[in-house]
Tab-separated table of C-alpha atoms and ligand atoms in Angstrom:
chain	number	residue	atom	x	y	z
M	273	MET	CA	132.287	128.248	112.082
M	274	LYS	CA	128.812	127.376	110.038
M	275	VAL	CA	131.007	124.228	108.237
M	276	LYS	CA	132.487	123.565	111.368
M	277	ILE	CA	129.082	122.473	112.970
M	278	GLY	CA	127.191	120.684	109.663
M	279	LYS	CA	129.784	118.609	108.972
M	280	LYS	CA	129.978	117.280	112.841
M	281	ILE	CA	125.610	116.953	112.865
M	282	LEU	CA	126.733	115.062	109.415
M	283	ASN	CA	129.412	113.057	111.258
M	284	ALA	CA	127.498	111.878	113.648
M	285	ASN	CA	124.419	110.753	111.567
M	286	GLU	CA	126.211	108.751	109.576
M	287	SER	CA	127.886	106.349	113.071
M	288	PHE	CA	124.165	105.184	113.351
M	289	ALA	CA	124.192	104.710	110.042
M	290	GLU	CA	126.649	102.701	110.234
M	291	LYS	CA	124.628	101.177	113.295
M	292	ASN	CA	122.021	100.771	110.888
M	293	ARG	CA	123.603	98.907	107.921
M	294	ARG	CA	125.424	96.877	110.012
M	295	ILE	CA	121.613	95.532	111.469
M	296	PHE	CA	120.309	95.514	107.863
M	297	ALA	CA	122.911	93.541	106.946
M	298	LYS	CA	123.024	90.878	110.073
M	299	ASN	CA	119.117	90.268	108.972
M	300	ASN	CA	119.478	90.214	105.462
M	301	ILE	CA	116.703	93.165	105.036
M	302	LEU	CA	116.679	95.681	101.884
M	303	CYS	CA	116.599	98.538	102.886
M	304	PHE	CA	114.661	101.885	100.666
M	305	ASN	CA	115.047	105.191	101.391
M	306	MET	CA	112.577	106.761	99.951
M	307	ILE	CA	112.605	110.221	98.622
M	308	SER	CA	110.964	112.708	97.369
M	309	SER	CA	108.201	116.105	97.212
M	310	PRO	CA	104.933	116.421	99.321
M	311	GLY	CA	102.453	115.042	97.547
M	312	SER	CA	104.455	112.872	94.532
M	313	GLY	CA	102.565	109.622	95.483
M	314	LYS	CA	105.143	108.116	98.169
M	315	THR	CA	102.860	106.879	100.331
M	316	THR	CA	99.715	105.749	97.572
M	317	ILE	CA	102.655	103.908	95.897
M	318	LEU	CA	104.517	102.081	99.079
M	319	VAL	CA	100.476	100.999	100.113
M	320	ARG	CA	99.917	99.901	96.363
M	321	THR	CA	103.050	98.333	96.387
M	322	ILE	CA	102.534	95.769	99.644
M	323	GLY	CA	99.324	94.348	97.799
M	324	GLU	CA	101.262	93.604	94.352
M	325	LEU	CA	104.445	91.615	96.685
M	326	ALA	CA	101.995	90.367	99.248
M	327	GLY	CA	103.124	86.228	99.866
M	328	LYS	CA	105.839	87.378	98.033
M	329	ILE	CA	108.246	89.601	100.159
M	330	ARG	CA	107.755	91.095	103.399
M	331	ILE	CA	107.780	94.665	103.981
M	332	GLY	CA	108.004	96.680	106.471
M	333	ILE	CA	107.832	100.650	106.167
M	334	ILE	CA	108.775	103.621	108.853
M	335	GLU	CA	107.493	106.818	107.786
M	336	GLY	CA	108.311	110.331	108.245
M	337	ASP	CA	106.758	113.099	108.836
M	338	ILE	CA	106.692	116.835	110.736
M	339	GLN	CA	103.338	115.979	112.232
M	340	THR	CA	100.642	113.380	112.809
M	341	ASP	CA	100.665	108.925	111.709
M	342	LEU	CA	98.333	109.627	109.218
M	343	ASP	CA	100.162	107.259	106.718
M	344	ALA	CA	100.554	105.023	108.868
M	345	GLN	CA	97.767	104.581	109.832
M	346	ARG	CA	97.072	104.291	105.619
M	347	ILE	CA	99.696	101.551	105.421
M	348	ARG	CA	98.988	100.166	109.109
M	349	LYS	CA	95.433	98.730	106.630
M	350	THR	CA	97.415	96.625	104.351
M	351	ARG	CA	98.878	94.320	107.535
M	352	ALA	CA	102.970	95.617	106.955
M	353	PRO	CA	104.774	96.428	109.964
M	354	VAL	CA	105.021	100.555	110.180
M	355	VAL	CA	106.768	102.695	112.405
M	356	GLN	CA	106.351	106.548	112.116
M	357	ILE	CA	108.083	109.281	113.159
M	358	ASN	CA	107.640	112.543	113.837
M	359	THR	CA	110.345	114.720	113.326
M	360	LYS	CA	108.336	118.100	114.733
M	361	GLY	CA	109.528	120.058	112.190
M	362	GLY	CA	112.637	118.830	111.412
M	363	CYS	CA	112.870	118.789	106.858
M	364	HIS	CA	114.386	114.903	106.987
M	365	LEU	CA	115.172	112.408	108.764
M	366	SER	CA	117.712	111.408	110.714
M	367	ALA	CA	119.778	108.102	111.352
M	368	ALA	CA	119.566	107.905	115.123
M	369	GLN	CA	115.602	108.681	114.609
M	370	VAL	CA	115.968	105.319	111.883
M	371	ASN	CA	117.739	103.895	115.287
M	372	LYS	CA	115.208	103.793	117.396
M	373	ALA	CA	112.588	102.995	114.396
M	374	ILE	CA	114.278	99.769	113.575
M	375	LYS	CA	113.940	98.747	116.682
M	376	LEU	CA	109.901	98.133	117.059
M	377	LEU	CA	109.851	96.658	113.227
M	378	PRO	CA	109.736	92.118	112.994
M	379	LEU	CA	112.898	92.483	111.750
M	380	ASP	CA	113.404	88.442	111.819
M	381	ARG	CA	109.831	88.490	109.483
M	382	LEU	CA	111.003	91.356	106.670
M	383	ASP	CA	113.007	90.909	103.201
M	384	ILE	CA	112.370	94.619	102.677
M	385	ILE	CA	112.607	98.009	104.857
M	386	VAL	CA	111.604	100.735	103.196
M	387	ILE	CA	112.361	104.418	104.915
M	388	GLU	CA	108.952	106.873	103.411
M	389	ASN	CA	111.658	110.256	104.422
M	390	VAL	CA	109.056	113.700	105.320
M	391	GLY	CA	108.007	115.054	101.497
M	392	ASN	CA	111.043	117.177	100.517
M	393	LEU	CA	113.180	117.084	98.188
M	394	VAL	CA	116.473	118.846	99.176
M	395	CYS	CA	117.332	117.933	102.872
M	396	PRO	CA	116.312	114.662	103.025
M	397	SER	CA	118.931	113.611	100.326
M	398	VAL	CA	122.919	114.354	102.105
M	399	PHE	CA	121.972	111.973	105.272
M	400	GLU	CA	122.434	108.562	105.310
M	401	LEU	CA	120.373	106.778	106.376
M	402	GLY	CA	121.472	103.153	106.162
M	403	GLU	CA	119.772	102.895	103.200
M	404	ALA	CA	121.161	99.962	100.128
M	405	ALA	CA	119.684	102.449	98.401
M	406	LYS	CA	117.643	106.015	97.677
M	407	ILE	CA	114.441	105.953	95.567
M	408	ALA	CA	113.335	109.321	93.869
M	409	VAL	CA	109.257	109.963	93.133
M	410	LEU	CA	108.734	112.645	91.122
M	411	SER	CA	105.061	113.162	89.981
M	412	VAL	CA	103.854	114.870	86.647
M	413	ALA	CA	102.068	117.722	88.290
M	414	GLU	CA	105.406	118.918	89.727
M	415	GLY	CA	106.679	119.733	86.694
M	416	ASP	CA	109.708	118.317	84.116
M	417	ASP	CA	112.360	120.838	84.619
M	418	LYS	CA	112.614	118.939	88.914
M	419	PRO	CA	115.729	117.151	87.465
M	420	ALA	CA	117.663	120.067	86.211
M	421	LYS	CA	116.282	122.289	89.344
M	422	TYR	CA	117.067	119.496	92.641
M	423	PRO	CA	120.160	117.245	91.201
M	424	GLU	CA	121.421	116.498	94.057
M	425	ILE	CA	118.294	113.571	95.067
M	426	PHE	CA	118.085	112.311	91.496
M	427	ALA	CA	122.022	111.875	91.102
M	428	ARG	CA	122.261	109.529	94.417
M	429	ALA	CA	119.128	107.577	93.387
M	430	LYS	CA	119.306	104.289	92.105
M	431	ALA	CA	115.707	104.762	90.106
M	432	MET	CA	113.421	107.380	90.179
M	433	LEU	CA	109.558	106.699	89.537
M	434	ILE	CA	107.795	109.464	87.833
M	435	ASN	CA	104.258	108.851	89.450
M	436	LYS	CA	100.879	110.163	88.533
M	437	ILE	CA	100.774	109.366	84.745
M	438	ASP	CA	96.996	108.631	84.246
M	439	LEU	CA	97.421	112.735	84.566
M	440	LEU	CA	99.498	112.899	81.147
M	441	ASP	CA	95.776	112.038	79.321
M	442	LEU	CA	94.916	115.293	80.093
M	443	GLY	CA	96.968	115.984	77.794
M	444	ALA	CA	97.602	119.701	77.026
M	445	GLN	CA	95.378	120.261	80.615
M	446	ILE	CA	98.653	119.419	81.363
M	447	ASP	CA	102.831	120.175	80.752
M	448	PHE	CA	105.470	117.845	81.544
M	449	ASN	CA	108.094	115.873	79.130
M	450	ILE	CA	108.654	112.605	80.036
M	451	LYS	CA	111.796	112.774	78.016
M	452	ARG	CA	112.801	115.956	79.405
M	453	VAL	CA	112.937	114.462	82.772
M	454	GLU	CA	114.715	111.811	81.536
M	455	LYS	CA	117.309	113.049	79.703
M	456	ASP	CA	117.636	115.309	82.439
M	457	ALA	CA	117.767	112.408	85.468
M	458	ARG	CA	120.151	110.384	82.889
M	459	LYS	CA	122.683	113.073	82.036
M	460	LEU	CA	122.749	113.253	86.568
M	461	ASN	CA	122.895	109.494	86.823
M	462	ARG	CA	123.567	107.591	83.710
M	463	LYS	CA	122.827	104.338	85.367
M	464	ILE	CA	119.654	105.680	87.743
M	465	GLU	CA	116.315	102.694	86.980
M	466	ILE	CA	113.821	105.250	86.072
M	467	PHE	CA	109.448	103.644	86.249
M	468	HIS	CA	106.842	105.246	84.445
M	469	VAL	CA	103.187	104.361	87.221
M	470	SER	CA	100.192	105.872	88.396
M	471	ALA	CA	99.611	104.800	92.148
M	472	LYS	CA	95.758	105.029	91.278
M	473	THR	CA	95.878	102.736	88.228
M	474	GLY	CA	98.756	100.412	89.143
M	475	ASP	CA	99.518	101.057	85.210
M	476	GLY	CA	103.744	100.188	85.646
M	477	PHE	CA	103.269	98.717	88.786
M	478	LYS	CA	104.491	95.546	86.703
M	479	ASN	CA	107.745	96.516	86.728
M	480	TRP	CA	108.554	98.564	89.191
M	481	CYS	CA	107.848	95.237	91.276
M	482	SER	CA	109.989	93.173	89.287
M	483	TRP	CA	112.417	94.798	89.744
M	484	LEU	CA	112.621	95.536	93.760
M	485	MET	CA	112.166	91.247	93.887
M	486	GLU	CA	114.922	91.189	91.417
M	487	LEU	CA	116.955	93.201	94.276
M	488	SER	CA	115.157	91.362	97.101
M	489	LYS	CA	117.382	87.955	95.970
M	490	LYS	CA	120.891	88.848	95.035
D	35	GTP	N1	95.695	110.963	90.067
D	35	GTP	C1	96.896	110.186	90.568
D	35	GTP	N2	96.898	110.401	91.950
D	35	GTP	C2	97.775	110.420	92.564
D	35	GTP	C3	99.104	109.239	92.545
D	35	GTP	N3	99.870	108.763	93.159
D	35	GTP	C4	99.211	109.705	94.296
D	35	GTP	N4	98.064	110.345	94.207
D	35	GTP	C5	97.443	110.907	94.496
D	35	GTP	O1	98.478	111.508	95.406
D	35	GTP	C6	98.453	112.350	96.445
D	35	GTP	C7	99.176	112.972	97.888
D	35	GTP	O2	99.522	111.220	97.242
D	35	GTP	P1	99.842	110.281	98.888
D	35	GTP	O3	100.354	108.938	98.377
D	35	GTP	O4	99.838	111.189	100.251
D	35	GTP	O5	101.512	110.930	98.922
D	35	GTP	P2	103.068	111.302	99.601
D	35	GTP	O6	104.241	112.212	98.538
D	35	GTP	O7	103.224	110.238	100.629
D	35	GTP	O8	102.926	113.053	100.485
D	35	GTP	P3	103.087	112.990	102.107
D	35	GTP	O9	103.453	112.521	102.820
D	35	GTP	O10	103.105	114.254	102.351
D	35	GTP	O11	104.582	113.581	101.266
D	35	GTP	C8	96.829	111.959	97.511
D	35	GTP	O12	95.584	112.879	96.791
D	35	GTP	C9	96.568	110.728	95.790
D	35	GTP	O13	95.510	109.697	95.998
D	35	GTP	C10	98.645	108.761	90.963
D	35	GTP	O14	99.225	108.051	90.589
D	35	GTP	N5	97.591	109.547	90.083
D	36	MG	MG1	103.203	110.085	102.378
């Protein structure tokens, strides 16, 4: 019974995901679904990315949070169009919620939409939203065992940002083996693109933003 209900939810989600895909295709928009644990730095990365790409790529954001519009407020300061969704307890965004949000964005004036999913390394990875690709974020403060312990998102992501690399300067005070993370992630996903970034200092943003630019031209 449980399995049947679970399948029905996923099927209903898939039909909205397909609608979203069609809307993105019609408007020539590249959509990313950004997924990570709470606090890995998704919003900070987005604010800096919007700044770096200003005048080059037009980016719209959909913010997913359980409560508050704090993240949308941060994005709004960049002047990028943003819509906040509150799931009120839900641990991931659904394609139906995203479908409503898309309609509030100026689609004819956007090249890329990034959906910042609810902070959670597990549930969001299995709910398709109609995105072209998933982006996983892992911050060095979370520990280097995460791709091995939470494989789903790293197996499905087109790219992974290893964020807060500025903290590696703390040396022995922080235990994070980047090589281990990369090895574990590549074991799950041979093609995953990996970027080392600090949304605080801007390190690594040149490569990450060039990659986004290249993809949006295709
Ligand atoms: N040192 C350091 N701190 C960072 C970096 N990126 C983000 N932070 C800090 O990490 C905290 C969380 O950042 P957010 O951008 O809110 O993280 P988030 O993933 O959007 O969080 P949720 O939306 O709650 O899931 C904030 O205090 C940021 O200032 C970084 O590269 N280095
Ligand atoms: Mg956030």
